[in-house]
Amino acid sequence: MLTVNGINNGIVIDHIPAGKGPRIFNTLFSAHVNSPVVLLMNVQSKTLGKKDIIKIENEYNFDLNLLGLIDKHITVNIIKNNKLKEKINVVVPKKIKGFIKCKNPRCISHTDDYAIPEFTLISSNGTLKYSCSYCEEITEYKF
Amino acid sequence: MKNVRHLIEPKDLSNSEIMELVNMGIQMEENPQDYVNLCKGKILGSLFFEPSTRTKFSFDSAMLRLGGNLMGFTDVNTTSAKKGESLGDTIKIMGAYTDIIVMRHPKEGAPKLASEYSTIPIINGGDGGHQHPTQTLTDLITIKKYKNTVSNHTIALCGDLKFGRTVHSLIKTLARFNTKKFYLISPKELSLPKSIVNEIKLNYDIEIEETSELEAVMDKIDILYMTRIQKERFFNEEDYIKLKNSYILTNEKIEPAKKDMIIMHPLPRVNEISKEVDDDKRAIYFEQARLGVYVRMALIAKLLGAI
Ligand SMILES: [Zn+2]
């Protein structure tokens, strides 16, 4: 079996549905992280069958809301001095701003740079459905 | 910005505020001379990013009847918005030149965006097919004037109930005032979205009956609200021609209606009400347009803090 050393300080994003790891890293971290990063894919998981894991050394910045938007199974372990300091279960965000694009082509958010809609969760059965603060149309979010 | 009131959608007003505007509008209509100087020295910025002569003139008339002044544009090509200026910047500048703004914009949510950058009141004069709250106020002042109360009526809404979102806000607003019963009359293809039917059933004790036949309910209703059926909504010409004719109001069709029933329409009509109906005293759609000026007067005066 492939073995990878743990990290001494940083975050471990665990229980990522298999295959989504690279996109999560690219979307949320690649722009600002210079520290060592380990991406594990298709790791055996008791609950998910297979999962991906991302470990980032010396990094504590992450957007819990965005991770919740991507998948509600994700957990984040915060490691300090080789010890698990905190384990966080992500939650589906009730409100989110700036990550989702409104699917309504007539919405002001597509033509005006100042218009960054805030989306309000209206349903999370199956797919996540959010309503736009500007046009009130519903956008289904899928990562 | 806090402490500034805007009207972006009907939900921005409480029931008592809506009734205050309706009643004030009726007073203004009955005694217009008492209000000719109410907004003297104030300027209404009239920003029409898409043309709508009817709405613009109604607001112009309202401001002039209050003794105020106007400035603005009706052609977006003459403004810097065309050059890619954000609405937020346009609004900040107009806020320095005027005291209250009415805006019409083709993009949905534009007035809401404007309100986020405005230090003066913004009135939504229509944003795409999204919201048109002063049309709803116009409808309510008309019902109050002609039926004495906005509550306890049996109301039929006829035509395109699916895509007409201003009809959606009218239905939701009427529901807030204890409507007795709604008849929703439309071809199946254009019926009111289930989400709205359910929302009303969940929150209010109002009977709702959906039907595709106008004639069948004609003698049961107090108010008949007609809307346009747009050709673009149909997949083929044949369906359109077949359906549109069954929703055209004629003298023959209104024959069985109550003597004090009222016929409303947001105007402009295409052909859903025959011209012959205009002479029937139950046809009050031109009155409706006239009363719209007075409820807009009340709204402007209220948002300016003049009443
Ligand atoms: Zn939108």
Short mmCIF file of C-alpha atoms and ligand atoms in Angstrom, two decimals:
data_model
loop_
_atom_site.label_atom_id
_atom_site.label_comp_id
_atom_site.label_asym_id
_atom_site.label_seq_id
_atom_site.Cartn_x
_atom_site.Cartn_y
_atom_site.Cartn_z
CA MET A 1 0.00 0.00 0.00
CA LEU A 2 1.06 3.54 -0.77
CA THR A 3 2.15 5.38 2.33
CA VAL A 4 2.42 9.12 2.75
CA ASN A 5 3.72 10.88 5.82
CA GLY A 6 1.33 12.94 7.88
CA ILE A 7 1.82 16.65 8.30
CA ASN A 8 3.02 18.35 11.45
CA ASN A 9 1.15 21.59 10.99
CA GLY A 10 -1.65 22.38 8.59
CA ILE A 11 -4.99 21.05 7.44
CA VAL A 12 -6.23 17.70 6.21
CA ILE A 13 -9.34 17.81 4.09
CA ASP A 14 -10.80 14.35 4.35
CA HIS A 15 -13.81 12.42 3.05
CA ILE A 16 -13.74 14.13 -0.32
CA PRO A 17 -15.79 12.10 -2.81
CA ALA A 18 -13.35 10.16 -5.03
CA GLY A 19 -12.30 12.21 -8.05
CA LYS A 20 -13.21 15.63 -6.71
CA GLY A 21 -9.87 16.23 -4.93
CA PRO A 22 -7.94 17.87 -7.77
CA ARG A 23 -10.73 20.28 -8.60
CA ILE A 24 -11.22 21.26 -4.97
CA PHE A 25 -7.51 22.00 -4.65
CA ASN A 26 -7.40 23.94 -7.90
CA THR A 27 -10.52 25.91 -7.11
CA LEU A 28 -9.90 26.77 -3.49
CA PHE A 29 -6.18 26.66 -2.81
CA SER A 30 -3.87 26.63 -5.82
CA ALA A 31 -3.79 30.41 -6.16
CA HIS A 32 -2.31 31.18 -2.76
CA VAL A 33 -0.66 28.06 -1.38
CA ASN A 34 3.12 27.73 -1.68
CA SER A 35 3.59 25.12 1.03
CA PRO A 36 3.91 21.38 0.40
CA VAL A 37 0.65 19.74 -0.62
CA VAL A 38 -0.28 16.07 -0.76
CA LEU A 39 -3.23 14.95 -2.80
CA LEU A 40 -4.37 11.39 -2.24
CA MET A 41 -6.90 9.87 -4.56
CA ASN A 42 -9.02 6.74 -4.40
CA VAL A 43 -8.16 5.92 -0.81
CA GLN A 44 -10.28 3.21 0.85
CA SER A 45 -12.98 4.67 3.08
CA LYS A 46 -15.36 2.94 5.46
CA THR A 47 -18.20 5.30 4.72
CA LEU A 48 -17.62 6.36 1.13
CA GLY A 49 -16.02 3.30 -0.48
CA LYS A 50 -13.33 5.45 -2.04
CA LYS A 51 -12.35 8.97 -1.17
CA ASP A 52 -9.80 11.67 -1.89
CA ILE A 53 -7.74 13.48 0.75
CA ILE A 54 -5.84 16.77 0.56
CA LYS A 55 -3.11 17.62 3.06
CA ILE A 56 -1.65 21.11 3.08
CA GLU A 57 1.34 21.97 5.25
CA ASN A 58 1.38 25.27 7.18
CA GLU A 59 -2.01 26.37 5.91
CA TYR A 60 -5.00 27.26 8.04
CA ASN A 61 -7.06 29.33 5.66
CA PHE A 62 -10.00 27.55 4.18
CA ASP A 63 -13.57 28.51 3.45
CA LEU A 64 -15.82 26.18 5.36
CA ASN A 65 -18.85 27.43 3.43
CA LEU A 66 -17.36 26.59 0.08
CA LEU A 67 -16.35 23.11 1.18
CA GLY A 68 -19.92 22.57 2.39
CA LEU A 69 -21.18 23.64 -0.99
CA ILE A 70 -18.98 21.08 -2.70
CA ASP A 71 -19.90 18.08 -0.56
CA LYS A 72 -21.48 17.72 2.83
CA HIS A 73 -19.40 14.64 3.73
CA ILE A 74 -16.12 16.57 3.77
CA THR A 75 -14.31 16.94 7.11
CA VAL A 76 -11.40 19.21 7.92
CA ASN A 77 -8.75 18.23 10.47
CA ILE A 78 -6.62 20.99 11.86
CA ILE A 79 -3.18 19.74 12.85
CA LYS A 80 -0.87 21.68 15.14
CA ASN A 81 2.46 20.31 16.39
CA ASN A 82 1.66 16.84 15.13
CA LYS A 83 -1.61 16.73 17.06
CA LEU A 84 -5.19 16.80 15.88
CA LYS A 85 -6.33 20.13 17.25
CA GLU A 86 -9.83 20.26 15.81
CA LYS A 87 -12.08 18.19 13.57
CA ILE A 88 -14.70 20.13 11.62
CA ASN A 89 -17.67 18.73 9.74
CA VAL A 90 -18.63 21.02 6.92
CA VAL A 91 -22.20 22.25 6.61
CA VAL A 92 -24.16 23.26 3.54
CA PRO A 93 -24.10 27.06 3.62
CA LYS A 94 -27.47 28.79 4.10
CA LYS A 95 -26.12 31.91 2.42
CA ILE A 96 -23.23 32.24 0.03
CA LYS A 97 -21.78 35.15 -1.88
CA GLY A 98 -19.40 35.28 -4.78
CA PHE A 99 -18.87 31.64 -5.66
CA ILE A 100 -22.05 30.73 -7.53
CA LYS A 101 -23.11 32.35 -10.78
CA CYS A 102 -26.79 33.07 -11.31
CA LYS A 103 -28.20 30.90 -14.07
CA ASN A 104 -30.75 33.51 -15.15
CA PRO A 105 -29.31 35.17 -18.28
CA ARG A 106 -31.48 38.25 -17.67
CA CYS A 107 -29.98 38.84 -14.21
CA ILE A 108 -28.13 42.13 -13.58
CA SER A 109 -25.24 40.13 -12.06
CA HIS A 110 -24.06 39.13 -15.54
CA THR A 111 -23.67 42.66 -16.86
CA ASP A 112 -22.66 44.79 -13.89
CA ASP A 113 -19.36 44.27 -12.10
CA TYR A 114 -20.75 45.61 -8.82
CA ALA A 115 -23.54 43.06 -8.68
CA ILE A 116 -22.28 40.09 -6.69
CA PRO A 117 -25.40 38.17 -5.74
CA GLU A 118 -25.90 36.60 -2.36
CA PHE A 119 -27.56 33.21 -2.71
CA THR A 120 -29.97 31.83 -0.14
CA LEU A 121 -30.41 28.09 0.21
CA ILE A 122 -33.99 27.09 -0.46
CA SER A 123 -33.64 23.32 -0.80
CA SER A 124 -30.94 20.75 -0.13
CA ASN A 125 -32.78 17.54 -0.94
CA GLY A 126 -30.60 15.96 -3.58
CA THR A 127 -29.23 18.98 -5.39
CA LEU A 128 -28.63 22.30 -3.70
CA LYS A 129 -31.00 25.03 -4.82
CA TYR A 130 -30.17 28.67 -4.20
CA SER A 131 -32.16 31.79 -4.94
CA CYS A 132 -30.39 34.91 -6.22
CA SER A 133 -30.62 38.09 -4.15
CA TYR A 134 -31.05 40.21 -7.27
CA CYS A 135 -33.41 38.38 -9.60
CA GLU A 136 -34.79 35.73 -7.17
CA GLU A 137 -34.38 33.02 -9.81
CA ILE A 138 -33.29 29.62 -8.59
CA THR A 139 -29.87 28.24 -9.46
CA GLU A 140 -29.03 24.60 -8.87
CA TYR A 141 -25.47 24.21 -7.69
CA LYS A 142 -23.34 21.24 -8.73
CA PHE A 143 -19.61 21.15 -8.19
CA MET B 1 -27.56 52.47 3.24
CA LYS B 2 -29.74 52.71 6.30
CA ASN B 3 -32.73 54.91 7.01
CA VAL B 4 -33.58 55.27 3.34
CA ARG B 5 -36.73 53.53 2.21
CA HIS B 6 -36.94 52.03 -1.27
CA LEU B 7 -39.68 50.22 -3.14
CA ILE B 8 -38.12 47.37 -5.04
CA GLU B 9 -40.90 44.81 -4.67
CA PRO B 10 -44.32 44.73 -2.97
CA LYS B 11 -42.84 42.77 -0.05
CA ASP B 12 -40.94 45.92 0.96
CA LEU B 13 -44.23 47.37 2.22
CA SER B 14 -46.26 46.09 5.16
CA ASN B 15 -50.01 45.64 4.78
CA SER B 16 -50.68 48.80 6.73
CA GLU B 17 -48.19 50.78 4.63
CA ILE B 18 -49.86 49.55 1.45
CA MET B 19 -53.25 50.63 2.77
CA GLU B 20 -51.81 53.97 3.86
CA LEU B 21 -50.60 54.57 0.28
CA VAL B 22 -53.87 53.43 -1.25
CA ASN B 23 -55.96 55.62 1.06
CA MET B 24 -53.66 58.61 0.62
CA GLY B 25 -53.82 58.11 -3.15
CA ILE B 26 -57.61 58.20 -3.02
CA GLN B 27 -57.51 61.40 -0.94
CA MET B 28 -55.12 62.94 -3.44
CA GLU B 29 -57.40 61.99 -6.29
CA GLU B 30 -60.41 63.50 -4.56
CA ASN B 31 -58.69 66.73 -3.44
CA PRO B 32 -55.75 67.23 -5.80
CA GLN B 33 -55.53 70.96 -5.04
CA ASP B 34 -54.45 70.19 -1.46
CA TYR B 35 -51.25 68.56 -2.68
CA VAL B 36 -50.00 70.80 -5.48
CA ASN B 37 -47.09 72.11 -3.40
CA LEU B 38 -46.38 69.03 -1.32
CA CYS B 39 -43.09 68.21 -3.07
CA LYS B 40 -42.19 71.69 -4.25
CA GLY B 41 -38.45 72.06 -4.72
CA LYS B 42 -37.88 68.31 -4.97
CA ILE B 43 -36.51 66.58 -8.06
CA LEU B 44 -37.52 63.16 -9.32
CA GLY B 45 -34.75 61.41 -11.24
CA SER B 46 -36.43 59.41 -13.95
CA LEU B 47 -33.95 56.80 -15.19
CA PHE B 48 -35.40 54.71 -17.99
CA PHE B 49 -32.70 52.31 -19.14
CA GLU B 50 -35.38 50.83 -21.37
CA PRO B 51 -38.28 52.78 -22.78
CA SER B 52 -41.71 52.53 -21.17
CA THR B 53 -43.70 55.60 -22.07
CA ARG B 54 -46.70 54.59 -19.98
CA THR B 55 -44.83 54.09 -16.72
CA LYS B 56 -42.65 57.14 -17.31
CA PHE B 57 -45.58 59.48 -17.98
CA SER B 58 -47.46 58.16 -14.98
CA PHE B 59 -44.52 59.01 -12.69
CA ASP B 60 -43.94 62.35 -14.46
CA SER B 61 -47.57 63.28 -13.96
CA ALA B 62 -47.45 62.22 -10.30
CA MET B 63 -44.36 64.36 -9.56
CA LEU B 64 -45.72 67.37 -11.45
CA ARG B 65 -49.05 67.14 -9.61
CA LEU B 66 -47.09 67.28 -6.35
CA GLY B 67 -45.36 70.46 -7.49
CA GLY B 68 -41.99 68.78 -7.97
CA ASN B 69 -39.58 68.74 -10.88
CA LEU B 70 -38.12 66.06 -13.10
CA MET B 71 -34.90 65.15 -14.80
CA GLY B 72 -33.66 61.98 -16.42
CA PHE B 73 -33.39 60.01 -19.60
CA THR B 74 -35.40 57.52 -21.60
CA ASP B 75 -32.70 56.43 -23.95
CA VAL B 76 -29.80 54.53 -22.48
CA ASN B 77 -27.68 55.31 -25.55
CA THR B 78 -27.27 58.87 -24.36
CA THR B 79 -25.88 57.88 -20.95
CA SER B 80 -22.55 56.75 -19.65
CA ALA B 81 -24.17 53.45 -18.62
CA LYS B 82 -23.81 52.60 -22.26
CA LYS B 83 -20.06 53.12 -21.95
CA GLY B 84 -19.89 50.42 -19.32
CA GLU B 85 -20.34 52.51 -16.18
CA SER B 86 -21.67 50.46 -13.30
CA LEU B 87 -25.19 51.21 -12.20
CA GLY B 88 -23.82 51.83 -8.70
CA ASP B 89 -21.78 54.80 -9.98
CA THR B 90 -24.65 56.22 -12.04
CA ILE B 91 -26.88 56.04 -8.97
CA LYS B 92 -24.36 57.73 -6.66
CA ILE B 93 -24.10 60.64 -9.08
CA MET B 94 -27.86 60.89 -9.62
CA GLY B 95 -28.24 60.85 -5.85
CA ALA B 96 -26.37 64.16 -5.77
CA TYR B 97 -28.58 65.71 -8.46
CA THR B 98 -32.03 64.47 -7.42
CA ASP B 99 -34.08 63.65 -4.31
CA ILE B 100 -35.78 60.42 -5.37
CA ILE B 101 -35.28 58.07 -8.29
CA VAL B 102 -37.63 55.95 -10.33
CA MET B 103 -35.86 53.51 -12.57
CA ARG B 104 -36.80 51.03 -15.23
CA HIS B 105 -34.17 48.57 -16.36
CA PRO B 106 -34.16 45.55 -18.69
CA LYS B 107 -32.03 43.50 -16.29
CA GLU B 108 -33.67 41.69 -13.41
CA GLY B 109 -32.44 42.84 -10.02
CA ALA B 110 -31.04 46.16 -11.30
CA PRO B 111 -33.15 48.31 -8.92
CA LYS B 112 -32.05 46.16 -6.01
CA LEU B 113 -28.42 46.76 -7.00
CA ALA B 114 -29.14 50.48 -7.33
CA SER B 115 -30.65 50.56 -3.84
CA GLU B 116 -27.41 49.15 -2.42
CA TYR B 117 -25.54 52.25 -3.62
CA SER B 118 -28.19 54.90 -3.15
CA THR B 119 -28.50 57.52 -0.44
CA ILE B 120 -31.95 58.53 -1.76
CA PRO B 121 -35.12 56.47 -2.25
CA ILE B 122 -35.26 54.18 -5.30
CA ILE B 123 -38.58 53.14 -6.84
CA ASN B 124 -38.58 50.14 -9.12
CA GLY B 125 -40.52 51.07 -12.26
CA GLY B 126 -40.08 47.57 -13.65
CA ASP B 127 -37.02 45.35 -14.02
CA GLY B 128 -37.33 43.02 -16.97
CA GLY B 129 -40.18 40.65 -16.23
CA HIS B 130 -39.22 40.52 -12.58
CA GLN B 131 -41.09 43.02 -10.40
CA HIS B 132 -43.28 46.02 -11.02
CA PRO B 133 -44.51 47.07 -7.58
CA THR B 134 -46.23 50.31 -8.62
CA GLN B 135 -48.41 48.29 -11.00
CA THR B 136 -49.51 46.26 -7.98
CA LEU B 137 -50.24 49.47 -6.04
CA THR B 138 -52.20 50.73 -9.05
CA ASP B 139 -54.25 47.55 -9.06
CA LEU B 140 -54.95 47.86 -5.34
CA ILE B 141 -56.03 51.52 -5.41
CA THR B 142 -58.40 50.63 -8.26
CA ILE B 143 -59.95 47.75 -6.33
CA LYS B 144 -60.30 49.90 -3.21
CA LYS B 145 -61.88 52.77 -5.15
CA TYR B 146 -64.33 50.63 -7.08
CA LYS B 147 -65.08 47.87 -4.57
CA ASN B 148 -64.65 49.87 -1.31
CA THR B 149 -62.21 47.34 0.14
CA VAL B 150 -59.31 45.29 -1.13
CA SER B 151 -60.42 42.25 0.94
CA ASN B 152 -63.03 39.48 0.67
CA HIS B 153 -63.41 39.45 -3.10
CA THR B 154 -63.68 36.57 -5.51
CA ILE B 155 -61.03 37.39 -8.08
CA ALA B 156 -60.44 35.76 -11.44
CA LEU B 157 -57.06 36.20 -13.10
CA CYS B 158 -57.06 35.29 -16.75
CA GLY B 159 -54.40 34.82 -19.40
CA ASP B 160 -50.68 34.08 -19.04
CA LEU B 161 -50.29 33.19 -15.38
CA LYS B 162 -47.07 31.29 -15.87
CA PHE B 163 -44.58 33.79 -17.23
CA GLY B 164 -46.21 37.04 -16.11
CA ARG B 165 -44.28 37.62 -12.96
CA THR B 166 -45.97 40.92 -12.21
CA VAL B 167 -49.14 38.85 -12.03
CA HIS B 168 -47.34 36.62 -9.55
CA SER B 169 -46.63 39.54 -7.24
CA LEU B 170 -50.18 40.80 -7.64
CA ILE B 171 -51.57 37.41 -6.60
CA LYS B 172 -49.20 37.19 -3.64
CA THR B 173 -50.07 40.72 -2.56
CA LEU B 174 -53.84 40.18 -2.91
CA ALA B 175 -53.45 37.03 -0.82
CA ARG B 176 -52.08 39.17 2.02
CA PHE B 177 -55.43 41.01 2.11
CA ASN B 178 -57.79 38.07 2.68
CA THR B 179 -58.99 37.44 -0.81
CA LYS B 180 -62.03 35.15 -0.60
CA LYS B 181 -61.30 33.05 -3.66
CA PHE B 182 -59.02 33.01 -6.68
CA TYR B 183 -60.09 31.61 -10.02
CA LEU B 184 -56.99 31.04 -12.10
CA ILE B 185 -58.00 30.92 -15.74
CA SER B 186 -55.38 29.98 -18.28
CA PRO B 187 -54.49 27.39 -20.86
CA LYS B 188 -52.71 24.48 -19.18
CA GLU B 189 -49.45 25.57 -20.82
CA LEU B 190 -49.65 28.93 -19.07
CA SER B 191 -50.96 28.00 -15.62
CA LEU B 192 -49.71 29.60 -12.41
CA PRO B 193 -46.51 27.87 -11.17
CA LYS B 194 -47.28 25.22 -8.55
CA SER B 195 -44.83 26.83 -6.13
CA ILE B 196 -47.00 29.94 -5.94
CA VAL B 197 -50.26 27.98 -5.61
CA ASN B 198 -48.69 25.99 -2.77
CA GLU B 199 -47.25 29.07 -1.10
CA ILE B 200 -50.70 30.65 -0.98
CA LYS B 201 -52.43 27.48 0.22
CA LEU B 202 -49.80 27.04 2.91
CA ASN B 203 -49.94 30.58 4.27
CA TYR B 204 -53.52 31.70 3.74
CA ASP B 205 -57.00 30.33 4.03
CA ILE B 206 -57.96 31.16 0.46
CA GLU B 207 -59.82 28.94 -1.95
CA ILE B 208 -58.08 28.49 -5.30
CA GLU B 209 -59.71 26.99 -8.35
CA GLU B 210 -57.84 26.47 -11.60
CA THR B 211 -59.75 26.24 -14.83
CA SER B 212 -59.22 26.82 -18.50
CA GLU B 213 -62.72 28.17 -19.13
CA LEU B 214 -63.49 31.81 -18.63
CA GLU B 215 -67.21 31.51 -19.38
CA ALA B 216 -67.79 28.94 -16.65
CA VAL B 217 -66.91 31.35 -13.83
CA MET B 218 -68.18 34.63 -15.26
CA ASP B 219 -71.25 34.92 -13.01
CA LYS B 220 -69.32 34.07 -9.82
CA ILE B 221 -66.64 36.73 -9.73
CA ASP B 222 -66.26 40.25 -8.30
CA ILE B 223 -63.10 41.16 -10.17
CA LEU B 224 -61.83 39.95 -13.54
CA TYR B 225 -58.15 40.68 -14.10
CA MET B 226 -57.16 40.15 -17.72
CA THR B 227 -53.54 39.83 -18.90
CA ARG B 228 -51.81 39.55 -22.25
CA ILE B 229 -51.04 36.21 -23.80
CA GLN B 230 -47.80 36.65 -25.68
CA LYS B 231 -47.23 34.87 -28.92
CA GLU B 232 -43.60 34.11 -28.05
CA ARG B 233 -44.80 31.83 -25.25
CA PHE B 234 -46.13 29.26 -27.67
CA PHE B 235 -44.30 26.58 -29.56
CA ASN B 236 -46.41 26.94 -32.65
CA GLU B 237 -48.66 29.44 -34.32
CA GLU B 238 -51.58 27.00 -34.39
CA ASP B 239 -51.75 26.62 -30.60
CA TYR B 240 -51.47 30.34 -30.17
CA ILE B 241 -54.36 31.13 -32.49
CA LYS B 242 -56.52 28.41 -30.98
CA LEU B 243 -55.90 29.52 -27.41
CA LYS B 244 -55.82 33.27 -27.69
CA ASN B 245 -59.36 33.36 -29.06
CA SER B 246 -60.78 31.55 -26.08
CA TYR B 247 -59.42 34.29 -23.82
CA ILE B 248 -60.74 37.28 -25.69
CA LEU B 249 -63.31 39.21 -23.73
CA THR B 250 -66.43 40.30 -25.61
CA ASN B 251 -69.78 41.79 -24.62
CA GLU B 252 -71.36 38.41 -25.11
CA LYS B 253 -68.94 36.74 -22.72
CA ILE B 254 -69.48 39.29 -19.93
CA GLU B 255 -73.27 39.15 -20.29
CA PRO B 256 -73.78 36.77 -17.31
CA ALA B 257 -71.40 38.68 -15.03
CA LYS B 258 -72.52 40.50 -11.87
CA LYS B 259 -73.65 44.08 -12.40
CA ASP B 260 -70.94 45.40 -10.08
CA MET B 261 -68.15 43.16 -11.32
CA ILE B 262 -65.06 45.10 -12.48
CA ILE B 263 -62.79 44.30 -15.41
CA MET B 264 -59.13 45.23 -14.99
CA HIS B 265 -56.09 45.06 -17.25
CA PRO B 266 -52.54 46.43 -16.75
CA LEU B 267 -52.48 47.80 -20.34
CA PRO B 268 -51.39 47.95 -23.05
CA ARG B 269 -53.82 45.36 -24.33
CA VAL B 270 -53.28 43.59 -27.61
CA ASN B 271 -56.63 42.04 -28.41
CA GLU B 272 -57.60 40.17 -25.26
CA ILE B 273 -60.37 42.67 -24.58
CA SER B 274 -62.56 43.65 -27.55
CA LYS B 275 -62.94 47.35 -28.04
CA GLU B 276 -66.74 46.99 -27.69
CA VAL B 277 -66.25 46.12 -24.00
CA ASP B 278 -64.75 49.58 -23.33
CA ASP B 279 -68.24 51.13 -23.17
CA ASP B 280 -69.47 48.74 -20.49
CA LYS B 281 -69.38 50.49 -17.12
CA ARG B 282 -67.69 47.44 -15.62
CA ALA B 283 -64.65 48.05 -17.83
CA ILE B 284 -62.39 50.19 -15.67
CA TYR B 285 -58.93 49.59 -17.15
CA PHE B 286 -58.52 53.17 -18.31
CA GLU B 287 -59.59 54.34 -14.87
CA GLN B 288 -56.99 51.97 -13.47
CA ALA B 289 -54.26 53.74 -15.47
CA ARG B 290 -55.55 57.11 -14.25
CA LEU B 291 -55.63 56.04 -10.59
CA GLY B 292 -52.06 54.77 -10.95
CA VAL B 293 -50.89 58.38 -11.01
CA TYR B 294 -52.41 59.08 -7.58
CA VAL B 295 -51.00 56.06 -5.83
CA ARG B 296 -47.59 56.98 -7.31
CA MET B 297 -48.08 60.49 -5.88
CA ALA B 298 -48.72 58.97 -2.47
CA LEU B 299 -45.64 56.76 -2.84
CA ILE B 300 -43.33 59.61 -3.88
CA ALA B 301 -44.63 61.80 -1.05
CA LYS B 302 -44.19 59.03 1.49
CA LEU B 303 -40.66 58.10 0.42
CA LEU B 304 -39.69 61.79 0.46
CA GLY B 305 -41.08 62.07 3.96
CA ALA B 306 -43.59 64.70 2.86
CA ILE B 307 -46.56 62.83 4.38
ZN ZN C 1 -29.83 36.47 -10.46
#
